[in-house]
PDB file of C-alpha atoms in Angstrom:
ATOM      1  CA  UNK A 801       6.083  26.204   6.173  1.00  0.00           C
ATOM      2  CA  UNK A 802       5.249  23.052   8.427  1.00  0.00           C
ATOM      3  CA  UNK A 803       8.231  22.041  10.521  1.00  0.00           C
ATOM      4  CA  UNK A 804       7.352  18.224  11.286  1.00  0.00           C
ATOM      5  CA  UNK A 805       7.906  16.544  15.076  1.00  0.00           C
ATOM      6  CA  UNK A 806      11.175  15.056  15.343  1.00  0.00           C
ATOM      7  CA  UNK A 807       9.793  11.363  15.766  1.00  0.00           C
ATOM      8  CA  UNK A 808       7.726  11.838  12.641  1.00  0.00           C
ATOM      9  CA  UNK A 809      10.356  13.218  10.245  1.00  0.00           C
ATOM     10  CA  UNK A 810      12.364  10.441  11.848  1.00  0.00           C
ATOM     11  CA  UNK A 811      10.040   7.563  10.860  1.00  0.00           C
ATOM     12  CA  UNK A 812       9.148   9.155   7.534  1.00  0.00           C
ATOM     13  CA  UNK A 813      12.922   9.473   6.637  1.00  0.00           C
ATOM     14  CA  UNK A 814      13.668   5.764   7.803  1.00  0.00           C
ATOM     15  CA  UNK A 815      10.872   4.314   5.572  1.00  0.00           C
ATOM     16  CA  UNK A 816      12.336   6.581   2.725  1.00  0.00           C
ATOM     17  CA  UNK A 817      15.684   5.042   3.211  1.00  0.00           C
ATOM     18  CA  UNK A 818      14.094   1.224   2.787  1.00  0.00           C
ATOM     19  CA  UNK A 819      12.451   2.328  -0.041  1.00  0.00           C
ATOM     20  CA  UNK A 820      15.278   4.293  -1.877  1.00  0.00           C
ATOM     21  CA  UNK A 821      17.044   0.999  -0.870  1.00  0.00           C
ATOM     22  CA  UNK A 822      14.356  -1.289  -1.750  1.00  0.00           C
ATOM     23  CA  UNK A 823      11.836   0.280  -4.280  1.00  0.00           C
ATOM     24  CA  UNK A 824       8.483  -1.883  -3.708  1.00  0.00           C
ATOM     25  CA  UNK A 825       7.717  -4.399  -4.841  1.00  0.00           C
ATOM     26  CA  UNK A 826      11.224  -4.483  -6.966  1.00  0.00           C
ATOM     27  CA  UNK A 827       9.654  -6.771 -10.135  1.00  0.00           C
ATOM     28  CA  UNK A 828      11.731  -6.663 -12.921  1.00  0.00           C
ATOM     29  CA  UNK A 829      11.544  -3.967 -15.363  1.00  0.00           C
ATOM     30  CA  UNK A 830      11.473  -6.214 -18.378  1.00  0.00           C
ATOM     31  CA  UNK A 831       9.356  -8.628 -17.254  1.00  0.00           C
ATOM     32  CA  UNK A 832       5.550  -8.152 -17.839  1.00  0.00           C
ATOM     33  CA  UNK A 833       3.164  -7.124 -15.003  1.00  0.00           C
ATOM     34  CA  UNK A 834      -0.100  -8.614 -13.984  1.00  0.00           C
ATOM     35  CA  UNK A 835      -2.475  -5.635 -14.803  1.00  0.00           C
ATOM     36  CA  UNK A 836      -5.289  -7.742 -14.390  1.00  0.00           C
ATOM     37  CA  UNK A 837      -5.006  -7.467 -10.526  1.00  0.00           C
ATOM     38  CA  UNK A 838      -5.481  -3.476 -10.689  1.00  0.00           C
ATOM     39  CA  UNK A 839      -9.311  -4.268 -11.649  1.00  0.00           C
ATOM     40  CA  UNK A 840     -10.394  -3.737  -7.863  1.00  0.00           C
ATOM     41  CA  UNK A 841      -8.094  -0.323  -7.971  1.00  0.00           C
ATOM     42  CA  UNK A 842      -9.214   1.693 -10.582  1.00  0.00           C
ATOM     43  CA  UNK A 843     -11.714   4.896  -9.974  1.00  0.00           C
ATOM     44  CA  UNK A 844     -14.702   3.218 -12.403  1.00  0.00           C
ATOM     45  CA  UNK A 845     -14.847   0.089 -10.096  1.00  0.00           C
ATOM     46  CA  UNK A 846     -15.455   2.625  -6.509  1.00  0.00           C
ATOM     47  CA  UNK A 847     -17.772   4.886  -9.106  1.00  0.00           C
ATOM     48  CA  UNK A 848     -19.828   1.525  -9.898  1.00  0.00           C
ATOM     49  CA  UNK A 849     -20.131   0.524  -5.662  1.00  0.00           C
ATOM     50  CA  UNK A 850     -21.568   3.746  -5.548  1.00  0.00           C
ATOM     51  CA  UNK A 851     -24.215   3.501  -8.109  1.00  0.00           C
ATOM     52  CA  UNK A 852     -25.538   0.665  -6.690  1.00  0.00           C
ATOM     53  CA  UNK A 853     -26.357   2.556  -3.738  1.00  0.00           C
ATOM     54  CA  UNK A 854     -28.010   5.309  -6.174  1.00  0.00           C
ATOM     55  CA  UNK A 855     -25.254   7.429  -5.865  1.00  0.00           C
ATOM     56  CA  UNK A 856     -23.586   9.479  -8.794  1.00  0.00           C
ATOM     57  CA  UNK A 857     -19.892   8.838  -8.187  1.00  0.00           C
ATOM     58  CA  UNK A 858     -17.600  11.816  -9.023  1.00  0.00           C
ATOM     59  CA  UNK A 859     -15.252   9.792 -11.333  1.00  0.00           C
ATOM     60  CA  UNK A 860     -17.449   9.373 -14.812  1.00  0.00           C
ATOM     61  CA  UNK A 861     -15.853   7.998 -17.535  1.00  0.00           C
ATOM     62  CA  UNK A 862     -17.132  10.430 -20.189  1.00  0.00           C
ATOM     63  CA  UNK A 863     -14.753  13.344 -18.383  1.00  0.00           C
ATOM     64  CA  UNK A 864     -11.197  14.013 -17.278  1.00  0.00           C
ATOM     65  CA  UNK A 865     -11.116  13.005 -13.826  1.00  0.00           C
ATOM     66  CA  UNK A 866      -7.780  13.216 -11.207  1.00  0.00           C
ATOM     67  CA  UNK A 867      -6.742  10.439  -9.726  1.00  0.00           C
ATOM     68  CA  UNK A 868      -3.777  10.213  -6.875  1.00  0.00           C
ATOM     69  CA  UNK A 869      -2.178   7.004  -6.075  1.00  0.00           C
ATOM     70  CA  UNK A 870      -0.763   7.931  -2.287  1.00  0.00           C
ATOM     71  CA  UNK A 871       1.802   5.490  -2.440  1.00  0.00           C
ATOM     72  CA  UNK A 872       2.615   4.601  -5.588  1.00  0.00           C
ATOM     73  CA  UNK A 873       5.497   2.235  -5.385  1.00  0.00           C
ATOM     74  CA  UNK A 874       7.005   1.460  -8.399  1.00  0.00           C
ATOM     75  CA  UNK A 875       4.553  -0.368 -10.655  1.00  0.00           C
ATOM     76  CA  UNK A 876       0.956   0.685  -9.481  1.00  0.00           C
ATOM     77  CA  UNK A 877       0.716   3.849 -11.958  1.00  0.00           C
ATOM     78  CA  UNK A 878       1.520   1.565 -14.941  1.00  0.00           C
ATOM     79  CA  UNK A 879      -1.020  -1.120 -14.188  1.00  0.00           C
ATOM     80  CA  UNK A 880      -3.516   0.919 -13.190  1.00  0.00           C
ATOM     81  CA  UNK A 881      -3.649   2.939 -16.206  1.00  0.00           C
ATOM     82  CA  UNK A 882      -4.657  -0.793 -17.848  1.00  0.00           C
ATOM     83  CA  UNK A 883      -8.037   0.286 -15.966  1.00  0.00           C
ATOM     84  CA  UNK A 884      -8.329   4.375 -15.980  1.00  0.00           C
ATOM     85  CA  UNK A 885      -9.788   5.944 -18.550  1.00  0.00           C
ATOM     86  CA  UNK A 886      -7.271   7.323 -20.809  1.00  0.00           C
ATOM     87  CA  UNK A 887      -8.633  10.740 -20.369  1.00  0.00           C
ATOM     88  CA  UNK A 888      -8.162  10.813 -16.829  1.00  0.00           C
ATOM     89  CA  UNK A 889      -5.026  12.667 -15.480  1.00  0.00           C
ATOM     90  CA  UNK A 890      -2.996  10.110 -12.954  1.00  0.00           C
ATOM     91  CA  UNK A 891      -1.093  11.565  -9.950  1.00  0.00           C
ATOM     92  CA  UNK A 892       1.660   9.657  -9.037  1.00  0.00           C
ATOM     93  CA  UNK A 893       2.815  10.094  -5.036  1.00  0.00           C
ATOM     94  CA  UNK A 894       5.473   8.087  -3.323  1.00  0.00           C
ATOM     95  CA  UNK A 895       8.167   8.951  -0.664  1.00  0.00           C
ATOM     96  CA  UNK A 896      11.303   7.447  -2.681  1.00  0.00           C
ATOM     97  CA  UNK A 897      12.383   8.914  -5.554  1.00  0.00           C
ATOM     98  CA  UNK A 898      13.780   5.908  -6.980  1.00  0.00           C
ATOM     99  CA  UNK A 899      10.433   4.806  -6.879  1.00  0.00           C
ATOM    100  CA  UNK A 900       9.209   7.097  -8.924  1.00  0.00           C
ATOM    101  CA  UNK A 901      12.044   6.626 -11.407  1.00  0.00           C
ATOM    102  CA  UNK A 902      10.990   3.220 -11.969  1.00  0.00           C
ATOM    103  CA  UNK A 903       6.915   4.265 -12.090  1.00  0.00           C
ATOM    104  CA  UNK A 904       7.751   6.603 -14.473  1.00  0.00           C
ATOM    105  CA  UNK A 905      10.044   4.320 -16.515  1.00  0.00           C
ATOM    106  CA  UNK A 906       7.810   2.035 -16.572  1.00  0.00           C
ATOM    107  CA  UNK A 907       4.501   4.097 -17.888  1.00  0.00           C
ATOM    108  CA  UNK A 908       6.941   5.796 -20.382  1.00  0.00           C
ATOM    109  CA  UNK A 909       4.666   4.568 -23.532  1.00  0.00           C
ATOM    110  CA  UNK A 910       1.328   4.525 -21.841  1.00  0.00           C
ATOM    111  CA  UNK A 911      -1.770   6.952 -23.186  1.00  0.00           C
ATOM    112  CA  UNK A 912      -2.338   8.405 -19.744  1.00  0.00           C
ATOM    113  CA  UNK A 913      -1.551  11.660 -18.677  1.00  0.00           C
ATOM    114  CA  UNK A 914       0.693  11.190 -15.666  1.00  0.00           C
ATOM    115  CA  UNK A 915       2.308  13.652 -13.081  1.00  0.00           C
ATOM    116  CA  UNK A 916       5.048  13.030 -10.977  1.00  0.00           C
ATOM    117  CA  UNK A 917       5.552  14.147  -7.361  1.00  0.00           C
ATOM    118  CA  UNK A 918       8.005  12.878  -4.592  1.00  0.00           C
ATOM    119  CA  UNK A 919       6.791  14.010  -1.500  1.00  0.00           C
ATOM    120  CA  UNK A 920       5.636  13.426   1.511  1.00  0.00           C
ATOM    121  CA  UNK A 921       2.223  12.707   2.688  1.00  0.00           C
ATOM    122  CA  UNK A 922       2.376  13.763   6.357  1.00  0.00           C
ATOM    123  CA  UNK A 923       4.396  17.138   5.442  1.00  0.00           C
ATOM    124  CA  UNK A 924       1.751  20.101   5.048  1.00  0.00           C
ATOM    125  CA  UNK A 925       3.869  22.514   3.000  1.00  0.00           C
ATOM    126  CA  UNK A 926       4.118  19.588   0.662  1.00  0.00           C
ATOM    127  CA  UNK A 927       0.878  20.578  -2.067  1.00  0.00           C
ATOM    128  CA  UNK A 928      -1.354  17.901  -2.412  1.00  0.00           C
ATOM    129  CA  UNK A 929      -3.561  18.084  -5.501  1.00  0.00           C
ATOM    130  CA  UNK A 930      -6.806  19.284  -5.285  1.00  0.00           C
ATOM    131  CA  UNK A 931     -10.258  18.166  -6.960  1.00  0.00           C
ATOM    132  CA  UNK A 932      -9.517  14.382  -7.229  1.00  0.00           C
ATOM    133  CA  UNK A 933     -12.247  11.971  -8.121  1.00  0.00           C
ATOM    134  CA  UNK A 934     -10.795   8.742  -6.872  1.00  0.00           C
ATOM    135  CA  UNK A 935      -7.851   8.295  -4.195  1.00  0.00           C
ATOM    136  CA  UNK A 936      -5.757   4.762  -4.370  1.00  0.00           C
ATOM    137  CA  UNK A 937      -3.693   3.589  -1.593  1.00  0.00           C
ATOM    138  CA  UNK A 938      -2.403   0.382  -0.997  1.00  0.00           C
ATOM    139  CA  UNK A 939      -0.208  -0.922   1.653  1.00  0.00           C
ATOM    140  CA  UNK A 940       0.827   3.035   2.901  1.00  0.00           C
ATOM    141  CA  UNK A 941      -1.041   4.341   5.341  1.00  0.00           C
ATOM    142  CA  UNK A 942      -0.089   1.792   8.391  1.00  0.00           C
ATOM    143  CA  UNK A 943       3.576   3.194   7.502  1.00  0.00           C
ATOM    144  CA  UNK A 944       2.783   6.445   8.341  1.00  0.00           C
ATOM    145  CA  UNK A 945       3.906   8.154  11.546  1.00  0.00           C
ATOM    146  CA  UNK A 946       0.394  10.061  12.090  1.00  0.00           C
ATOM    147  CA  UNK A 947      -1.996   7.857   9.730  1.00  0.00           C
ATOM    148  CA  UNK A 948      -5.179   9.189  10.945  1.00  0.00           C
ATOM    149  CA  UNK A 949      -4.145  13.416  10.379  1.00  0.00           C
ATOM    150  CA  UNK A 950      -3.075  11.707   6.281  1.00  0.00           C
ATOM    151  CA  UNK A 951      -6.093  10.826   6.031  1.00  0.00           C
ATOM    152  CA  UNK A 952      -7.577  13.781   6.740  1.00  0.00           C
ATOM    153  CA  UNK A 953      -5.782  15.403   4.462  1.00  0.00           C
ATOM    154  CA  UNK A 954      -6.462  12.989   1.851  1.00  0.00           C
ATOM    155  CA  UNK A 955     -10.299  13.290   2.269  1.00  0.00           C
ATOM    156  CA  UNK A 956      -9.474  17.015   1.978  1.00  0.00           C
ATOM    157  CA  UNK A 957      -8.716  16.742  -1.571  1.00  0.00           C
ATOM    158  CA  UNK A 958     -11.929  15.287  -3.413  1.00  0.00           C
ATOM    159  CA  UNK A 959     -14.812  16.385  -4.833  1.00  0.00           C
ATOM    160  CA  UNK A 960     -18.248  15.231  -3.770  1.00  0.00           C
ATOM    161  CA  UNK A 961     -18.617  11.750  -3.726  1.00  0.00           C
ATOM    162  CA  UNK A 962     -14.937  10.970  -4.356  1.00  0.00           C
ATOM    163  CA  UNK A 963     -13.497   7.548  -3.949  1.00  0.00           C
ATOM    164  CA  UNK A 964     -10.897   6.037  -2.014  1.00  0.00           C
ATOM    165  CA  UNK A 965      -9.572   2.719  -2.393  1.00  0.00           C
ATOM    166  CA  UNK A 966      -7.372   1.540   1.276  1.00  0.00           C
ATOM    167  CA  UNK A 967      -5.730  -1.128   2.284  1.00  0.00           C
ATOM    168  CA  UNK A 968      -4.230  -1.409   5.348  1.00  0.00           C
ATOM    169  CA  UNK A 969      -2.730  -4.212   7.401  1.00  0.00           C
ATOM    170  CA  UNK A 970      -5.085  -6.512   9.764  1.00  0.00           C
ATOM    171  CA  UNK A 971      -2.744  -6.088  12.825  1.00  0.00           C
ATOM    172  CA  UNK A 972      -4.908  -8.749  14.658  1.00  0.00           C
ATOM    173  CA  UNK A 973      -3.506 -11.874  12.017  1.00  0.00           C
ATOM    174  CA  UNK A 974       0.195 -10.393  12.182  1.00  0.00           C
ATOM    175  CA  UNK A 975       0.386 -11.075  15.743  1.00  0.00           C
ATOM    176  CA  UNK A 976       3.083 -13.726  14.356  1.00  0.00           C
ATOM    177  CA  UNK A 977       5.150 -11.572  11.917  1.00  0.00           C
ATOM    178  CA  UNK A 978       5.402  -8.750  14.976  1.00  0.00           C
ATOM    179  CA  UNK A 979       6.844 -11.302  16.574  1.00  0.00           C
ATOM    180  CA  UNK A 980       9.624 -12.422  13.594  1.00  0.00           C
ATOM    181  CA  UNK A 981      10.220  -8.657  13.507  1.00  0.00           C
ATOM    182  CA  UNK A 982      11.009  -7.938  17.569  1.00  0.00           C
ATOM    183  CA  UNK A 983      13.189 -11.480  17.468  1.00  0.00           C
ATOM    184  CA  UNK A 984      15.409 -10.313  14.500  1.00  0.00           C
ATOM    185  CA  UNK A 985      15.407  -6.444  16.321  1.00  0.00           C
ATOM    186  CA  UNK A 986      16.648  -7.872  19.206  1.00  0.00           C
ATOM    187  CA  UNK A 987      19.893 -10.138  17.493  1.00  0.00           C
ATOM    188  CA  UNK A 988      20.381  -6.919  15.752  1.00  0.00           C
ATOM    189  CA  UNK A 989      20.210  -7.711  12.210  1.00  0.00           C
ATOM    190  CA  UNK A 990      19.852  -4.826   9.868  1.00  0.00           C
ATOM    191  CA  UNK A 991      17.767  -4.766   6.706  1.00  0.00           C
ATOM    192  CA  UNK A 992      20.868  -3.192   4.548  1.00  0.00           C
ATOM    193  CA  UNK A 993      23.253  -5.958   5.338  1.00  0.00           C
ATOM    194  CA  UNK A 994      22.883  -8.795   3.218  1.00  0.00           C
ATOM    195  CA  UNK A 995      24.607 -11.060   5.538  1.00  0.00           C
ATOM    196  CA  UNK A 996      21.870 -10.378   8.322  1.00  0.00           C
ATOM    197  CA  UNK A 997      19.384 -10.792   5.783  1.00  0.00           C
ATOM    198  CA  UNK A 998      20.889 -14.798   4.610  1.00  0.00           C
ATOM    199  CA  UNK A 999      20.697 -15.258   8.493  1.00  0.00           C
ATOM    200  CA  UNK A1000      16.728 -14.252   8.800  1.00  0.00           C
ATOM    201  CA  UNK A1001      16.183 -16.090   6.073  1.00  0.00           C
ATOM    202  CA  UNK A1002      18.206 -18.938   7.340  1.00  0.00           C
ATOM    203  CA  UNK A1003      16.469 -18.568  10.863  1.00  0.00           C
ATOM    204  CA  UNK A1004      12.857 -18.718   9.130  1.00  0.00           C
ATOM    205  CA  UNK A1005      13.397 -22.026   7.422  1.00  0.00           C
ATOM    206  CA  UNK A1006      14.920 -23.569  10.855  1.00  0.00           C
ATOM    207  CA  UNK A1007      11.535 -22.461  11.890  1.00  0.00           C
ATOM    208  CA  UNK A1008       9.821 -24.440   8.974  1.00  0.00           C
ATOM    209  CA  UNK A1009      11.894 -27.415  10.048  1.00  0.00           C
ATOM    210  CA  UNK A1010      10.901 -27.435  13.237  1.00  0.00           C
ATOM    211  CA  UNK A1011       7.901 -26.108  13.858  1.00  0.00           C
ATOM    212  CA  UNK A1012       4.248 -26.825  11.923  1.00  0.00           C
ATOM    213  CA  UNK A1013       2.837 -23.619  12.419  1.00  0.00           C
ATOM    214  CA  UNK A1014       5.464 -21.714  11.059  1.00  0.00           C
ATOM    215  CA  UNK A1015       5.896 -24.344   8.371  1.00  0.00           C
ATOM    216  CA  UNK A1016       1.967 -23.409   7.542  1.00  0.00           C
ATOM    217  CA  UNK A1017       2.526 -19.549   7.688  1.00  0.00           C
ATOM    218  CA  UNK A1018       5.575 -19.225   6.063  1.00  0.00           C
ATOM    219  CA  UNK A1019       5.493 -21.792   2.804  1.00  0.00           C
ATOM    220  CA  UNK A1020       2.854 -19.527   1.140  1.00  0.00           C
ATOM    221  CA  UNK A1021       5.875 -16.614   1.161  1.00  0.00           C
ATOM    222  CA  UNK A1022       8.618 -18.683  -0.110  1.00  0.00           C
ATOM    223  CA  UNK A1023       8.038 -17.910  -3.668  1.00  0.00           C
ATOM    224  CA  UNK A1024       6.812 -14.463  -3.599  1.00  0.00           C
ATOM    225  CA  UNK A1025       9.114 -12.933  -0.433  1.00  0.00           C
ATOM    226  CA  UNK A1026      11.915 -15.532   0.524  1.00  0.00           C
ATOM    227  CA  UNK A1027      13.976 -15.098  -2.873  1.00  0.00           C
ATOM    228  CA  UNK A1028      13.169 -11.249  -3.391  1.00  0.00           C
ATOM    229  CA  UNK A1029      14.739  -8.719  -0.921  1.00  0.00           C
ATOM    230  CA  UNK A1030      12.293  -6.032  -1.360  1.00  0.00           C
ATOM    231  CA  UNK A1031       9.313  -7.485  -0.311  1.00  0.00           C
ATOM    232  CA  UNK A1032      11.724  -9.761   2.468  1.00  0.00           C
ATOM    233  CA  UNK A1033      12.538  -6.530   4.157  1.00  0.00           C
ATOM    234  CA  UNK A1034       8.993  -4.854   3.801  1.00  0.00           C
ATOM    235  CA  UNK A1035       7.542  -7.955   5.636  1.00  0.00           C
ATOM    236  CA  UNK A1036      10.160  -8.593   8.311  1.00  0.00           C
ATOM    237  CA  UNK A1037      12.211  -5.624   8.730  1.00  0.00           C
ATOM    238  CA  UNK A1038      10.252  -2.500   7.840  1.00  0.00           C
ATOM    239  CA  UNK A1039      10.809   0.600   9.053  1.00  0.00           C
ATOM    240  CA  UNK A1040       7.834   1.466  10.608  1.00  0.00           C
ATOM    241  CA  UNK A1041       4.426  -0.669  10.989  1.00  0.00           C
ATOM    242  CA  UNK A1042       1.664   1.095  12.979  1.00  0.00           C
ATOM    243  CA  UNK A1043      -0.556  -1.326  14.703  1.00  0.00           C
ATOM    244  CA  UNK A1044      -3.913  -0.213  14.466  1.00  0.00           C
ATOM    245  CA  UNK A1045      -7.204  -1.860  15.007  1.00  0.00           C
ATOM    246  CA  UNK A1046      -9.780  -2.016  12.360  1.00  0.00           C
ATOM    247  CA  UNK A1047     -11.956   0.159  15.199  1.00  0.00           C
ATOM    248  CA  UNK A1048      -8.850   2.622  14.481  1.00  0.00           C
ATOM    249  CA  UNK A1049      -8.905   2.996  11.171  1.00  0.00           C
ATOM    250  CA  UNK A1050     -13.257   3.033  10.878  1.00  0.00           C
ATOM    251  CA  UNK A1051     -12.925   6.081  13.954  1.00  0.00           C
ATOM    252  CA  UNK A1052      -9.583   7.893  10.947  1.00  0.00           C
ATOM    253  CA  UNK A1053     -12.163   7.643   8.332  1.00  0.00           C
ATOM    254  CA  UNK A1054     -15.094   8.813  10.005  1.00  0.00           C
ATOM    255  CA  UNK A1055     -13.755  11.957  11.645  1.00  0.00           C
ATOM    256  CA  UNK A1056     -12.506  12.829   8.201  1.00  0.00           C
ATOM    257  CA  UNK A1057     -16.158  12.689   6.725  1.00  0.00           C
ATOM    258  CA  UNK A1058     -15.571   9.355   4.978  1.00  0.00           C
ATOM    259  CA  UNK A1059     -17.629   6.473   4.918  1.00  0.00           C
ATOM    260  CA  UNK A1060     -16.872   2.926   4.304  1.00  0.00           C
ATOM    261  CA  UNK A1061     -19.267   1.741   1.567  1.00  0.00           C
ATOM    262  CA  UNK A1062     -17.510  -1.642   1.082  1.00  0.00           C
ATOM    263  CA  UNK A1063     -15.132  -4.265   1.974  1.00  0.00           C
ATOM    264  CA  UNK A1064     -13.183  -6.495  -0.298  1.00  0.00           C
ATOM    265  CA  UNK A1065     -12.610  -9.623   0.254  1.00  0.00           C
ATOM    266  CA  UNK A1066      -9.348 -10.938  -1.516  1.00  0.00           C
ATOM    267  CA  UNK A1067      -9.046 -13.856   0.276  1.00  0.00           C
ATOM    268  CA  UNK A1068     -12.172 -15.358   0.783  1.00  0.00           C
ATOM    269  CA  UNK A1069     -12.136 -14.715   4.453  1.00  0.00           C
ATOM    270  CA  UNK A1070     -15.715 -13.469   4.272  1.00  0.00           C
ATOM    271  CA  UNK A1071     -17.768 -16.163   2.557  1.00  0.00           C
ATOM    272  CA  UNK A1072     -19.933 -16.043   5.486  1.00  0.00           C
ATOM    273  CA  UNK A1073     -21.498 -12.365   4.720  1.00  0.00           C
ATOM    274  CA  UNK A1074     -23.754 -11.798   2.479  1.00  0.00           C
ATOM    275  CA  UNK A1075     -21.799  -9.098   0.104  1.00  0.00           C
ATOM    276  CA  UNK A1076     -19.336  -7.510   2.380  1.00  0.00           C
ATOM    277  CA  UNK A1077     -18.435  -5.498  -0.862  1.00  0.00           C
ATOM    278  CA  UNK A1078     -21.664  -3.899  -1.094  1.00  0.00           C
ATOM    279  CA  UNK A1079     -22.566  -3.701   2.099  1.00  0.00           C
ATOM    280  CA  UNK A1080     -20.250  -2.799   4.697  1.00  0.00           C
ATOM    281  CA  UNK A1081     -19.958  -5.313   7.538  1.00  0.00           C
ATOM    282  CA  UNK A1082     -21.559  -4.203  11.211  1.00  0.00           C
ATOM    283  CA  UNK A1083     -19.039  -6.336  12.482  1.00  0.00           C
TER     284      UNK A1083
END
């Protein structure tokens, strides 16, 4: 058995603790979920990039095929069985056991067959399983002490021409929230006090008042991060946010044999590339 460094079973047990605090992203349990946004998610949607580069994808929907979600947070197994074929078999991952609760909760009437594992990615005598088709992870891997050895480890797991679907953070374009994060570090607030949360909050629309740029940056959140502490803490006060460079992350995925095939583009950032989604960008 693996006995992790002290500074990573440190940061892996902080970001546990936000998360058993704050299961992500915390939506109601009643009310009904987008599962329309999973489209870009699901294992048939990677298998169909690769055909069009004459490749036979290892996810077919004719066959039972394993899917992980590393990271599963508490809503992405039920919406992305919306999207996977009913016979596939749907790992669900995640760090926080209350977030796996609520996943499983949640999928409690769906067709799929689901399994259930709290673990932890970076821990090596945690079992992984083996012989997946299509690998999902969203928002995880930039909380990760050692995010480039994870995804080794990931890539170790599926078959030929397996799929992974990543997103990580653009540290470049949140040069600003570092900032928000260091500034509330340093007056000491702490994520599990509510009171230090009112006075971020409070500090944030002074901000607004007083100063354009953050006015520009932060209305877009008000809706979706202001009123809902889950997602307030993930953005300002996370446990741990590794600041890689996309040069980074492309050096991760090559050294673990994978290659990028496509970039998506939810925010029409890219208009100026041809098909950054079927062609990767040289730049």
């Amino acid at each position: 058995m693996q006995t992790l460094e002290p500074l990573v079973l440190e940061i892996n047990e902080q970001v546990k603790r936000q998360y058993e605090v704050y299961p992500y992203p915390d939506y109601s349990l009643f009310v009904p979920l987008r599962t329309q946004e999973a489209f870009a998610s699901h294992s048939l949607f990677s298998g169909q990039l690769l055909k069009e580069q004459g490749i036979i994808p290892a996810v077919r929907g004719d066959r039972n095929s394993s899917i992980l979600i590393a990271g599963s947070g508490d809503i992405l197994p039920f919406v992305l069985s919306f999207w996977e074929p009913e016979s596939s078999t749907i790992h669900a991952l995640d760090l926080s056991e209350r977030s796996i609760q609520r996943a499983r909760l949640r999928s409690s009437f769906r067709p799929h067959h689901f399994r259930w594992q709290v673990g932890n990615l970076e821990d090596q005598s945690f079992a992984l399983p083996t012989s997946l088709a299509h690998i999902d992870s969203y928002g995880v891997l930039h909380h990760l002490a050692k995010p480039a050895d994870a995804i080794q480890r990931l890539s170790q797991t599926l078959e030929m021409n397996g799929t992974c679907r990543i997103m990580v953070y653009n540290s470049a374009t949140r040069h600003w929230i570092h900032q928000l994060q260091a500034s509330f570090h340093l007056l000491g607030l702490s994520a599990f006090d509510r009171k230090d949360l009112d006075r971020a909050l409070a500090i944030l629309k002074e901000l607004m008042r007083v100063s354009p740029r953050y006015a520009e940056r932060l209305a877009p959140m008000k809706a979706g991060i202001f009123h809902h502490s889950a997602r307030f803490v993930d953005t300002f006060f996370h446990a741990h946010e590794g600041r890689l460079e996309i040069e980074d992350w492309l050096k991760a995925f090559s050294e673990a044999g994978l290659e990028p095939m496509g970039l998506y583009d939810r925010y029409a950032e890219l208009d100026d590339l041809e098909n950054p989604l079927l062609k990767f960008p040289d730049l």
